[in-house]
């Protein structure tokens, strides 16, 4: 760890039950915001995982790790003792799993009524599909959020796992937890925060329902303003095989785009959809005449809503990102820096990713266990 936390959640204690995707992302955000996060790992993970891979998995930055067997009563009892001292618990199992382990909301809130119990699933805690397996692509498909992503005549394109796991899952869970902590300040009581990725993915699609109600979004994918239907909201290939992005939606920005490109056309025809195929062809042709770097120089300082399409590995080196510190080289690995930014209580990466069970003895000692008790529990298989 890097020392005393300074973020807005400094002093908040979080117990994170080991999971994949949205739970770890939520815990990372809370840690970046200053919370103390303890990850509860499976003892089997201690033997199965590659230490070098664990050290490189920056999604798990800023925690300590304790390896506890939740299938043993003694292991459950240890986690409940952590819950006694915690402000937040995060879990990402299928519905009913935590209850069967004896670590459900009822048991935890009975011991610690101030606890904020955060849980994230794909389909939600109830509903006909609640018990089914799934992944990000399935949740955003059912939410109606996958269908609009893609070009006209082509299949929908999965936007990696940004929308379900991270945006509609982990980030929304973090927002809910922070809201529950704020409410607890006045009520003195914790509560369950139930984040479902299908719900969160649907929420991220809210703007489209308004656009459709206004008659500004059609039924065919890739024919609308923001889905590559409009040639002035598109990506284009450059002479060197690179790509650039154009987002000149407003007429004044489109006029500047046309001027910088040196095109002989009337900017007033921008929203004449009958002219869009021809305009797309002209833009594609002109962008192929120069390299990505050359076009970036042409549009330097302009309001044409232009940006080069950078790879994730190039982005940290861009001057704008470098000046802002958008990325950092924490513990030898280039990675996104904490966001958003706080004026008085800055967020910070609390430390590198832990190896599974790295801090088991340290954490159990803080719970009041002596060396003999820790040795006995290790022999019994409750910890690793």
mmCIF file of C-alpha atoms in Angstrom:
data_model
loop_
_atom_site.group_PDB
_atom_site.id
_atom_site.type_symbol
_atom_site.label_atom_id
_atom_site.label_comp_id
_atom_site.label_asym_id
_atom_site.label_seq_id
_atom_site.Cartn_x
_atom_site.Cartn_y
_atom_site.Cartn_z
ATOM 1 C CA UNK A 1 0.000 0.000 0.000
ATOM 2 C CA UNK A 2 1.065 3.572 -0.592
ATOM 3 C CA UNK A 3 0.308 4.893 2.871
ATOM 4 C CA UNK A 4 -2.601 6.843 4.309
ATOM 5 C CA UNK A 5 -5.539 6.990 1.889
ATOM 6 C CA UNK A 6 -6.614 10.462 0.802
ATOM 7 C CA UNK A 7 -9.628 9.779 -1.408
ATOM 8 C CA UNK A 8 -13.260 10.614 -0.568
ATOM 9 C CA UNK A 9 -13.855 7.060 0.722
ATOM 10 C CA UNK A 10 -10.870 7.083 3.106
ATOM 11 C CA UNK A 11 -11.885 5.216 6.253
ATOM 12 C CA UNK A 12 -14.422 3.016 4.460
ATOM 13 C CA UNK A 13 -13.699 -0.717 4.823
ATOM 14 C CA UNK A 14 -14.747 -3.112 2.050
ATOM 15 C CA UNK A 15 -14.858 -6.898 1.964
ATOM 16 C CA UNK A 16 -14.759 -8.198 -1.615
ATOM 17 C CA UNK A 17 -15.700 -11.818 -2.249
ATOM 18 C CA UNK A 18 -13.530 -13.101 -5.109
ATOM 19 C CA UNK A 19 -15.307 -13.012 -8.477
ATOM 20 C CA UNK A 20 -14.758 -12.007 -12.093
ATOM 21 C CA UNK A 21 -15.525 -8.862 -14.105
ATOM 22 C CA UNK A 22 -17.918 -6.371 -12.531
ATOM 23 C CA UNK A 23 -17.212 -7.108 -8.859
ATOM 24 C CA UNK A 24 -13.447 -6.580 -9.141
ATOM 25 C CA UNK A 25 -13.979 -3.435 -11.234
ATOM 26 C CA UNK A 26 -16.297 -2.016 -8.575
ATOM 27 C CA UNK A 27 -13.787 -2.880 -5.840
ATOM 28 C CA UNK A 28 -10.989 -1.249 -7.840
ATOM 29 C CA UNK A 29 -12.994 1.969 -8.105
ATOM 30 C CA UNK A 30 -13.723 2.009 -4.370
ATOM 31 C CA UNK A 31 -10.051 1.368 -3.615
ATOM 32 C CA UNK A 32 -8.969 4.171 -5.958
ATOM 33 C CA UNK A 33 -11.401 6.433 -4.091
ATOM 34 C CA UNK A 34 -9.613 5.674 -0.824
ATOM 35 C CA UNK A 35 -11.493 2.697 0.622
ATOM 36 C CA UNK A 36 -9.587 -0.126 2.277
ATOM 37 C CA UNK A 37 -10.465 -3.275 0.315
ATOM 38 C CA UNK A 38 -9.849 -6.845 1.469
ATOM 39 C CA UNK A 39 -10.391 -9.521 -1.174
ATOM 40 C CA UNK A 40 -11.494 -12.937 0.051
ATOM 41 C CA UNK A 41 -9.905 -15.527 -2.249
ATOM 42 C CA UNK A 42 -10.458 -19.273 -2.523
ATOM 43 C CA UNK A 43 -7.662 -21.380 -1.025
ATOM 44 C CA UNK A 44 -7.489 -23.296 -4.305
ATOM 45 C CA UNK A 45 -6.642 -20.096 -6.127
ATOM 46 C CA UNK A 46 -3.422 -19.840 -4.121
ATOM 47 C CA UNK A 47 -2.086 -22.987 -5.773
ATOM 48 C CA UNK A 48 -3.687 -22.586 -9.212
ATOM 49 C CA UNK A 49 -2.732 -19.020 -10.130
ATOM 50 C CA UNK A 50 0.459 -17.848 -11.817
ATOM 51 C CA UNK A 51 2.133 -15.236 -9.541
ATOM 52 C CA UNK A 52 3.430 -13.275 -12.548
ATOM 53 C CA UNK A 53 -0.062 -13.050 -14.042
ATOM 54 C CA UNK A 54 -1.514 -11.972 -10.704
ATOM 55 C CA UNK A 55 1.062 -9.194 -10.426
ATOM 56 C CA UNK A 56 0.088 -7.946 -13.897
ATOM 57 C CA UNK A 57 -3.712 -8.018 -13.411
ATOM 58 C CA UNK A 58 -4.218 -4.318 -12.724
ATOM 59 C CA UNK A 59 -7.989 -4.764 -12.358
ATOM 60 C CA UNK A 60 -7.127 -6.090 -8.885
ATOM 61 C CA UNK A 61 -4.900 -3.189 -7.856
ATOM 62 C CA UNK A 62 -5.116 -1.614 -4.437
ATOM 63 C CA UNK A 63 -6.289 -4.540 -2.289
ATOM 64 C CA UNK A 64 -5.081 -6.935 0.296
ATOM 65 C CA UNK A 65 -5.946 -10.618 -0.041
ATOM 66 C CA UNK A 66 -6.952 -13.284 2.453
ATOM 67 C CA UNK A 67 -7.499 -16.900 1.381
ATOM 68 C CA UNK A 68 -10.506 -18.421 3.159
ATOM 69 C CA UNK A 69 -12.526 -21.570 2.378
ATOM 70 C CA UNK A 70 -16.156 -20.453 2.342
ATOM 71 C CA UNK A 71 -17.347 -24.065 2.200
ATOM 72 C CA UNK A 72 -16.123 -24.654 5.737
ATOM 73 C CA UNK A 73 -18.022 -23.255 8.749
ATOM 74 C CA UNK A 74 -14.804 -21.915 10.219
ATOM 75 C CA UNK A 75 -14.077 -20.011 7.015
ATOM 76 C CA UNK A 76 -17.559 -18.508 6.965
ATOM 77 C CA UNK A 77 -17.134 -17.481 10.591
ATOM 78 C CA UNK A 78 -13.932 -15.642 9.693
ATOM 79 C CA UNK A 79 -15.658 -13.691 6.917
ATOM 80 C CA UNK A 80 -18.506 -12.786 9.272
ATOM 81 C CA UNK A 81 -15.904 -11.394 11.671
ATOM 82 C CA UNK A 82 -14.616 -9.246 8.801
ATOM 83 C CA UNK A 83 -18.190 -8.147 8.112
ATOM 84 C CA UNK A 84 -18.488 -7.014 11.746
ATOM 85 C CA UNK A 85 -15.809 -4.402 11.035
ATOM 86 C CA UNK A 86 -16.763 -3.569 7.443
ATOM 87 C CA UNK A 87 -18.800 -0.821 5.828
ATOM 88 C CA UNK A 88 -19.342 -2.598 2.510
ATOM 89 C CA UNK A 89 -19.456 -6.152 1.205
ATOM 90 C CA UNK A 90 -19.259 -6.910 -2.539
ATOM 91 C CA UNK A 91 -20.253 -10.245 -4.060
ATOM 92 C CA UNK A 92 -20.879 -11.437 -7.603
ATOM 93 C CA UNK A 93 -22.198 -14.989 -7.278
ATOM 94 C CA UNK A 94 -25.366 -16.372 -8.819
ATOM 95 C CA UNK A 95 -28.545 -15.740 -6.804
ATOM 96 C CA UNK A 96 -28.764 -17.854 -3.673
ATOM 97 C CA UNK A 97 -25.104 -18.848 -3.426
ATOM 98 C CA UNK A 98 -24.201 -16.426 -0.632
ATOM 99 C CA UNK A 99 -27.370 -17.396 1.238
ATOM 100 C CA UNK A 100 -26.430 -21.091 1.040
ATOM 101 C CA UNK A 101 -22.977 -20.273 2.370
ATOM 102 C CA UNK A 102 -24.481 -18.459 5.335
ATOM 103 C CA UNK A 103 -23.194 -15.102 4.112
ATOM 104 C CA UNK A 104 -26.365 -13.647 2.620
ATOM 105 C CA UNK A 105 -27.734 -10.197 3.393
ATOM 106 C CA UNK A 106 -29.903 -11.457 6.236
ATOM 107 C CA UNK A 107 -26.978 -12.963 8.139
ATOM 108 C CA UNK A 108 -24.582 -10.105 7.432
ATOM 109 C CA UNK A 109 -27.000 -7.256 8.202
ATOM 110 C CA UNK A 110 -28.097 -9.002 11.403
ATOM 111 C CA UNK A 111 -24.491 -8.826 12.591
ATOM 112 C CA UNK A 112 -23.772 -5.366 11.186
ATOM 113 C CA UNK A 113 -26.914 -3.288 10.512
ATOM 114 C CA UNK A 114 -24.769 -0.481 9.031
ATOM 115 C CA UNK A 115 -23.384 -2.724 6.303
ATOM 116 C CA UNK A 116 -23.952 -1.813 2.651
ATOM 117 C CA UNK A 117 -24.324 -5.196 0.945
ATOM 118 C CA UNK A 118 -23.479 -4.815 -2.749
ATOM 119 C CA UNK A 119 -24.270 -7.642 -5.130
ATOM 120 C CA UNK A 120 -23.970 -7.880 -8.897
ATOM 121 C CA UNK A 121 -25.380 -10.547 -11.196
ATOM 122 C CA UNK A 122 -26.102 -10.858 -14.897
ATOM 123 C CA UNK A 123 -29.849 -11.404 -14.907
ATOM 124 C CA UNK A 124 -30.695 -10.091 -11.428
ATOM 125 C CA UNK A 125 -31.693 -11.743 -8.161
ATOM 126 C CA UNK A 126 -35.125 -12.724 -9.488
ATOM 127 C CA UNK A 127 -36.967 -13.308 -12.758
ATOM 128 C CA UNK A 128 -37.278 -16.378 -15.013
ATOM 129 C CA UNK A 129 -33.642 -16.206 -16.143
ATOM 130 C CA UNK A 130 -32.105 -15.394 -12.739
ATOM 131 C CA UNK A 131 -30.488 -18.805 -12.258
ATOM 132 C CA UNK A 132 -29.088 -19.202 -15.768
ATOM 133 C CA UNK A 133 -25.465 -18.849 -16.740
ATOM 134 C CA UNK A 134 -24.493 -15.998 -19.018
ATOM 135 C CA UNK A 135 -21.850 -13.461 -19.956
ATOM 136 C CA UNK A 136 -21.736 -9.798 -20.914
ATOM 137 C CA UNK A 137 -22.776 -10.455 -24.520
ATOM 138 C CA UNK A 138 -25.941 -12.236 -23.360
ATOM 139 C CA UNK A 139 -26.975 -9.604 -20.823
ATOM 140 C CA UNK A 140 -26.617 -6.689 -23.232
ATOM 141 C CA UNK A 141 -28.411 -8.700 -25.929
ATOM 142 C CA UNK A 142 -31.477 -9.213 -23.733
ATOM 143 C CA UNK A 143 -31.350 -5.571 -22.609
ATOM 144 C CA UNK A 144 -31.684 -4.359 -26.209
ATOM 145 C CA UNK A 145 -28.297 -2.669 -26.016
ATOM 146 C CA UNK A 146 -26.325 -4.979 -28.312
ATOM 147 C CA UNK A 147 -28.705 -4.807 -31.288
ATOM 148 C CA UNK A 148 -28.017 -1.154 -32.273
ATOM 149 C CA UNK A 149 -24.211 -1.536 -32.375
ATOM 150 C CA UNK A 150 -23.047 -2.236 -35.907
ATOM 151 C CA UNK A 151 -23.235 -1.159 -39.521
ATOM 152 C CA UNK A 152 -26.172 -1.308 -41.891
ATOM 153 C CA UNK A 153 -26.675 -4.793 -43.260
ATOM 154 C CA UNK A 154 -24.193 -6.351 -40.848
ATOM 155 C CA UNK A 155 -24.597 -8.311 -37.624
ATOM 156 C CA UNK A 156 -24.516 -6.551 -34.242
ATOM 157 C CA UNK A 157 -20.947 -6.039 -32.981
ATOM 158 C CA UNK A 158 -20.213 -6.886 -29.316
ATOM 159 C CA UNK A 159 -18.511 -3.818 -27.743
ATOM 160 C CA UNK A 160 -16.078 -6.077 -25.859
ATOM 161 C CA UNK A 161 -17.391 -6.364 -22.287
ATOM 162 C CA UNK A 162 -17.471 -2.625 -21.623
ATOM 163 C CA UNK A 163 -21.256 -2.268 -21.454
ATOM 164 C CA UNK A 164 -22.367 -5.195 -19.296
ATOM 165 C CA UNK A 165 -19.451 -6.077 -17.025
ATOM 166 C CA UNK A 166 -17.925 -2.667 -16.500
ATOM 167 C CA UNK A 167 -20.436 0.086 -17.316
ATOM 168 C CA UNK A 168 -23.781 -1.486 -16.513
ATOM 169 C CA UNK A 169 -22.363 -3.806 -13.860
ATOM 170 C CA UNK A 170 -19.319 -2.757 -11.855
ATOM 171 C CA UNK A 171 -19.588 0.993 -12.306
ATOM 172 C CA UNK A 172 -23.306 1.050 -11.565
ATOM 173 C CA UNK A 173 -22.714 -1.063 -8.457
ATOM 174 C CA UNK A 174 -20.085 1.434 -7.286
ATOM 175 C CA UNK A 175 -22.534 4.310 -7.807
ATOM 176 C CA UNK A 176 -25.187 2.426 -5.841
ATOM 177 C CA UNK A 177 -22.788 1.675 -2.998
ATOM 178 C CA UNK A 178 -21.701 5.309 -2.767
ATOM 179 C CA UNK A 179 -25.367 6.386 -2.731
ATOM 180 C CA UNK A 180 -26.154 3.897 0.046
ATOM 181 C CA UNK A 181 -23.178 5.123 2.080
ATOM 182 C CA UNK A 182 -24.422 8.697 1.685
ATOM 183 C CA UNK A 183 -27.923 7.691 2.855
ATOM 184 C CA UNK A 184 -26.464 5.770 5.799
ATOM 185 C CA UNK A 185 -24.912 8.993 7.073
ATOM 186 C CA UNK A 186 -28.407 10.216 7.973
ATOM 187 C CA UNK A 187 -30.270 6.963 8.704
ATOM 188 C CA UNK A 188 -27.468 5.013 10.372
ATOM 189 C CA UNK A 189 -28.636 1.904 8.505
ATOM 190 C CA UNK A 190 -27.127 -0.145 5.722
ATOM 191 C CA UNK A 191 -29.034 -1.832 2.902
ATOM 192 C CA UNK A 192 -28.710 -4.177 -0.067
ATOM 193 C CA UNK A 193 -27.582 -2.696 -3.392
ATOM 194 C CA UNK A 194 -28.718 -5.066 -6.151
ATOM 195 C CA UNK A 195 -27.011 -4.387 -9.499
ATOM 196 C CA UNK A 196 -27.969 -6.540 -12.495
ATOM 197 C CA UNK A 197 -26.029 -6.188 -15.717
ATOM 198 C CA UNK A 198 -29.195 -6.553 -17.782
ATOM 199 C CA UNK A 199 -30.682 -3.597 -15.862
ATOM 200 C CA UNK A 200 -27.520 -1.528 -16.149
ATOM 201 C CA UNK A 201 -27.108 -2.203 -19.864
ATOM 202 C CA UNK A 202 -30.704 -1.147 -20.411
ATOM 203 C CA UNK A 203 -30.109 2.023 -18.394
ATOM 204 C CA UNK A 204 -27.128 2.943 -20.571
ATOM 205 C CA UNK A 205 -29.511 2.813 -23.539
ATOM 206 C CA UNK A 206 -31.926 5.387 -22.082
ATOM 207 C CA UNK A 207 -31.133 8.121 -24.604
ATOM 208 C CA UNK A 208 -32.232 5.922 -27.500
ATOM 209 C CA UNK A 209 -35.784 5.620 -26.174
ATOM 210 C CA UNK A 210 -36.018 9.391 -26.174
ATOM 211 C CA UNK A 211 -34.569 9.624 -29.677
ATOM 212 C CA UNK A 212 -37.078 7.071 -30.948
ATOM 213 C CA UNK A 213 -39.989 8.820 -29.241
ATOM 214 C CA UNK A 214 -38.963 12.014 -31.050
ATOM 215 C CA UNK A 215 -38.886 10.176 -34.371
ATOM 216 C CA UNK A 216 -35.129 10.552 -34.634
ATOM 217 C CA UNK A 217 -34.069 6.887 -34.485
ATOM 218 C CA UNK A 218 -35.155 4.328 -37.050
ATOM 219 C CA UNK A 219 -35.528 0.558 -37.032
ATOM 220 C CA UNK A 220 -32.525 -0.290 -39.199
ATOM 221 C CA UNK A 221 -29.097 -0.609 -37.614
ATOM 222 C CA UNK A 222 -26.369 1.637 -38.995
ATOM 223 C CA UNK A 223 -28.676 4.226 -40.554
ATOM 224 C CA UNK A 224 -28.987 6.694 -37.695
ATOM 225 C CA UNK A 225 -27.042 9.676 -36.413
ATOM 226 C CA UNK A 226 -24.666 7.935 -33.993
ATOM 227 C CA UNK A 227 -24.444 4.377 -35.344
ATOM 228 C CA UNK A 228 -22.338 5.115 -38.476
ATOM 229 C CA UNK A 229 -25.413 6.032 -40.475
ATOM 230 C CA UNK A 230 -24.279 9.660 -40.739
ATOM 231 C CA UNK A 231 -21.019 10.136 -42.707
ATOM 232 C CA UNK A 232 -20.008 13.000 -40.427
ATOM 233 C CA UNK A 233 -20.080 10.680 -37.379
ATOM 234 C CA UNK A 234 -17.755 7.945 -38.624
ATOM 235 C CA UNK A 235 -14.272 6.498 -38.722
ATOM 236 C CA UNK A 236 -12.173 6.668 -41.878
ATOM 237 C CA UNK A 237 -9.035 4.885 -43.018
ATOM 238 C CA UNK A 238 -5.922 6.915 -43.784
ATOM 239 C CA UNK A 239 -3.131 6.465 -46.309
ATOM 240 C CA UNK A 240 -0.967 4.492 -43.881
ATOM 241 C CA UNK A 241 -3.705 2.088 -42.818
ATOM 242 C CA UNK A 242 -4.510 4.089 -39.694
ATOM 243 C CA UNK A 243 -7.908 5.428 -38.719
ATOM 244 C CA UNK A 244 -9.386 8.771 -37.726
ATOM 245 C CA UNK A 245 -12.694 9.648 -36.080
ATOM 246 C CA UNK A 246 -15.080 12.402 -37.134
ATOM 247 C CA UNK A 247 -17.979 13.606 -34.975
ATOM 248 C CA UNK A 248 -19.012 16.886 -36.609
ATOM 249 C CA UNK A 249 -22.721 16.733 -35.726
ATOM 250 C CA UNK A 250 -23.375 20.476 -35.345
ATOM 251 C CA UNK A 251 -23.470 22.543 -38.575
ATOM 252 C CA UNK A 252 -20.703 24.933 -37.507
ATOM 253 C CA UNK A 253 -18.398 22.019 -36.728
ATOM 254 C CA UNK A 254 -19.279 20.307 -39.990
ATOM 255 C CA UNK A 255 -18.494 23.517 -41.873
ATOM 256 C CA UNK A 256 -15.043 23.581 -40.308
ATOM 257 C CA UNK A 257 -14.542 19.918 -41.187
ATOM 258 C CA UNK A 258 -15.348 20.643 -44.819
ATOM 259 C CA UNK A 259 -13.016 23.641 -44.833
ATOM 260 C CA UNK A 260 -10.080 21.747 -43.286
ATOM 261 C CA UNK A 261 -10.541 18.907 -45.754
ATOM 262 C CA UNK A 262 -10.595 21.342 -48.662
ATOM 263 C CA UNK A 263 -13.842 19.924 -50.024
ATOM 264 C CA UNK A 264 -15.990 21.858 -52.470
ATOM 265 C CA UNK A 265 -19.461 21.246 -51.084
ATOM 266 C CA UNK A 266 -22.255 23.193 -49.425
ATOM 267 C CA UNK A 267 -22.245 22.539 -45.641
ATOM 268 C CA UNK A 268 -25.966 23.343 -45.612
ATOM 269 C CA UNK A 269 -26.622 19.940 -47.211
ATOM 270 C CA UNK A 270 -25.253 18.144 -44.152
ATOM 271 C CA UNK A 271 -28.587 16.664 -43.051
ATOM 272 C CA UNK A 272 -29.852 15.760 -46.507
ATOM 273 C CA UNK A 273 -29.863 12.007 -45.971
ATOM 274 C CA UNK A 274 -30.205 11.319 -49.692
ATOM 275 C CA UNK A 275 -26.726 12.797 -50.102
ATOM 276 C CA UNK A 276 -25.125 10.764 -47.320
ATOM 277 C CA UNK A 277 -23.828 7.864 -49.478
ATOM 278 C CA UNK A 278 -22.051 10.251 -51.845
ATOM 279 C CA UNK A 279 -20.685 12.324 -48.942
ATOM 280 C CA UNK A 280 -19.371 9.195 -47.259
ATOM 281 C CA UNK A 281 -17.535 8.271 -50.446
ATOM 282 C CA UNK A 282 -15.975 11.725 -50.748
ATOM 283 C CA UNK A 283 -14.851 11.757 -47.119
ATOM 284 C CA UNK A 284 -13.406 8.265 -47.407
ATOM 285 C CA UNK A 285 -11.495 9.228 -50.549
ATOM 286 C CA UNK A 286 -9.993 12.392 -49.135
ATOM 287 C CA UNK A 287 -8.948 10.786 -45.843
ATOM 288 C CA UNK A 288 -7.064 8.109 -47.784
ATOM 289 C CA UNK A 289 -4.836 10.787 -49.308
ATOM 290 C CA UNK A 290 -2.816 11.443 -46.130
ATOM 291 C CA UNK A 291 -1.517 9.525 -43.136
ATOM 292 C CA UNK A 292 -3.101 9.570 -39.717
ATOM 293 C CA UNK A 293 -0.318 11.782 -38.405
ATOM 294 C CA UNK A 294 -0.688 14.232 -41.285
ATOM 295 C CA UNK A 295 -4.430 14.544 -40.735
ATOM 296 C CA UNK A 296 -3.868 15.057 -37.014
ATOM 297 C CA UNK A 297 -1.634 18.007 -37.895
ATOM 298 C CA UNK A 298 -4.230 19.396 -40.334
ATOM 299 C CA UNK A 299 -6.893 19.376 -37.622
ATOM 300 C CA UNK A 300 -4.681 20.563 -34.755
ATOM 301 C CA UNK A 301 -6.532 23.095 -32.621
ATOM 302 C CA UNK A 302 -9.717 22.879 -34.706
ATOM 303 C CA UNK A 303 -13.372 22.532 -33.716
ATOM 304 C CA UNK A 304 -14.075 20.018 -36.473
ATOM 305 C CA UNK A 305 -14.612 17.261 -33.872
ATOM 306 C CA UNK A 306 -11.702 15.160 -35.098
ATOM 307 C CA UNK A 307 -9.386 12.755 -33.288
ATOM 308 C CA UNK A 308 -6.997 10.034 -34.388
ATOM 309 C CA UNK A 309 -8.069 6.508 -33.478
ATOM 310 C CA UNK A 310 -5.326 5.346 -31.116
ATOM 311 C CA UNK A 311 -4.645 1.825 -29.936
ATOM 312 C CA UNK A 312 -4.799 1.285 -26.162
ATOM 313 C CA UNK A 313 -1.005 1.077 -26.255
ATOM 314 C CA UNK A 314 -0.616 4.399 -28.102
ATOM 315 C CA UNK A 315 -3.114 6.336 -26.001
ATOM 316 C CA UNK A 316 -0.834 6.811 -22.948
ATOM 317 C CA UNK A 317 1.774 8.508 -25.145
ATOM 318 C CA UNK A 318 -0.544 11.084 -26.694
ATOM 319 C CA UNK A 319 0.436 14.601 -25.508
ATOM 320 C CA UNK A 320 -3.043 15.448 -24.224
ATOM 321 C CA UNK A 321 -3.273 12.263 -22.136
ATOM 322 C CA UNK A 322 0.303 12.707 -20.960
ATOM 323 C CA UNK A 323 -0.265 16.284 -19.750
ATOM 324 C CA UNK A 324 -3.467 15.290 -17.939
ATOM 325 C CA UNK A 325 -1.986 12.147 -16.413
ATOM 326 C CA UNK A 326 -4.835 10.058 -17.814
ATOM 327 C CA UNK A 327 -2.553 7.036 -17.581
ATOM 328 C CA UNK A 328 0.051 6.107 -15.012
ATOM 329 C CA UNK A 329 2.956 3.693 -14.702
ATOM 330 C CA UNK A 330 2.000 2.345 -11.311
ATOM 331 C CA UNK A 331 4.255 -0.490 -10.057
ATOM 332 C CA UNK A 332 5.859 -0.816 -13.490
ATOM 333 C CA UNK A 333 2.698 -1.368 -15.531
ATOM 334 C CA UNK A 334 1.113 1.299 -17.732
ATOM 335 C CA UNK A 335 -2.586 1.533 -16.859
ATOM 336 C CA UNK A 336 -5.446 4.032 -16.622
ATOM 337 C CA UNK A 337 -5.149 6.396 -13.669
ATOM 338 C CA UNK A 338 -8.002 6.726 -11.163
ATOM 339 C CA UNK A 339 -11.008 8.708 -12.376
ATOM 340 C CA UNK A 340 -12.912 10.931 -11.837
ATOM 341 C CA UNK A 341 -10.773 13.594 -10.186
ATOM 342 C CA UNK A 342 -11.511 15.129 -6.808
ATOM 343 C CA UNK A 343 -10.384 18.640 -5.978
ATOM 344 C CA UNK A 344 -9.899 18.228 -2.239
ATOM 345 C CA UNK A 345 -9.592 14.471 -1.653
ATOM 346 C CA UNK A 346 -7.602 13.097 -4.592
ATOM 347 C CA UNK A 347 -8.003 9.476 -5.608
ATOM 348 C CA UNK A 348 -4.919 7.281 -5.889
ATOM 349 C CA UNK A 349 -3.891 3.719 -6.648
ATOM 350 C CA UNK A 350 -3.400 2.141 -3.238
ATOM 351 C CA UNK A 351 -0.919 -0.488 -4.336
ATOM 352 C CA UNK A 352 -0.196 -3.343 -6.749
ATOM 353 C CA UNK A 353 -2.459 -6.362 -7.259
ATOM 354 C CA UNK A 354 -1.955 -8.855 -4.427
ATOM 355 C CA UNK A 355 -1.203 -12.510 -4.944
ATOM 356 C CA UNK A 356 -3.969 -14.807 -3.744
ATOM 357 C CA UNK A 357 -3.853 -15.055 0.045
ATOM 358 C CA UNK A 358 -0.834 -12.772 0.298
ATOM 359 C CA UNK A 359 -2.042 -10.997 3.439
ATOM 360 C CA UNK A 360 -3.878 -13.859 5.170
ATOM 361 C CA UNK A 361 -1.883 -13.869 8.397
ATOM 362 C CA UNK A 362 -1.769 -10.077 8.558
ATOM 363 C CA UNK A 363 -5.534 -9.700 8.153
ATOM 364 C CA UNK A 364 -6.418 -12.514 10.556
ATOM 365 C CA UNK A 365 -4.089 -10.974 13.105
ATOM 366 C CA UNK A 366 -6.071 -7.758 12.805
ATOM 367 C CA UNK A 367 -9.197 -9.799 13.599
ATOM 368 C CA UNK A 368 -7.595 -10.858 16.874
ATOM 369 C CA UNK A 369 -6.379 -14.349 15.934
ATOM 370 C CA UNK A 370 -3.069 -15.404 17.426
ATOM 371 C CA UNK A 371 -0.393 -17.484 15.686
ATOM 372 C CA UNK A 372 -1.635 -20.747 17.191
ATOM 373 C CA UNK A 373 -5.205 -20.156 16.021
ATOM 374 C CA UNK A 374 -4.020 -19.231 12.537
ATOM 375 C CA UNK A 375 -1.898 -22.405 12.375
ATOM 376 C CA UNK A 376 -4.832 -24.516 13.556
ATOM 377 C CA UNK A 377 -7.142 -23.039 10.939
ATOM 378 C CA UNK A 378 -4.567 -23.592 8.224
ATOM 379 C CA UNK A 379 -4.228 -27.238 9.244
ATOM 380 C CA UNK A 380 -8.012 -27.561 9.171
ATOM 381 C CA UNK A 381 -8.128 -26.175 5.609
ATOM 382 C CA UNK A 382 -10.122 -23.090 6.576
ATOM 383 C CA UNK A 383 -7.396 -20.768 5.287
ATOM 384 C CA UNK A 384 -4.431 -20.896 2.934
#
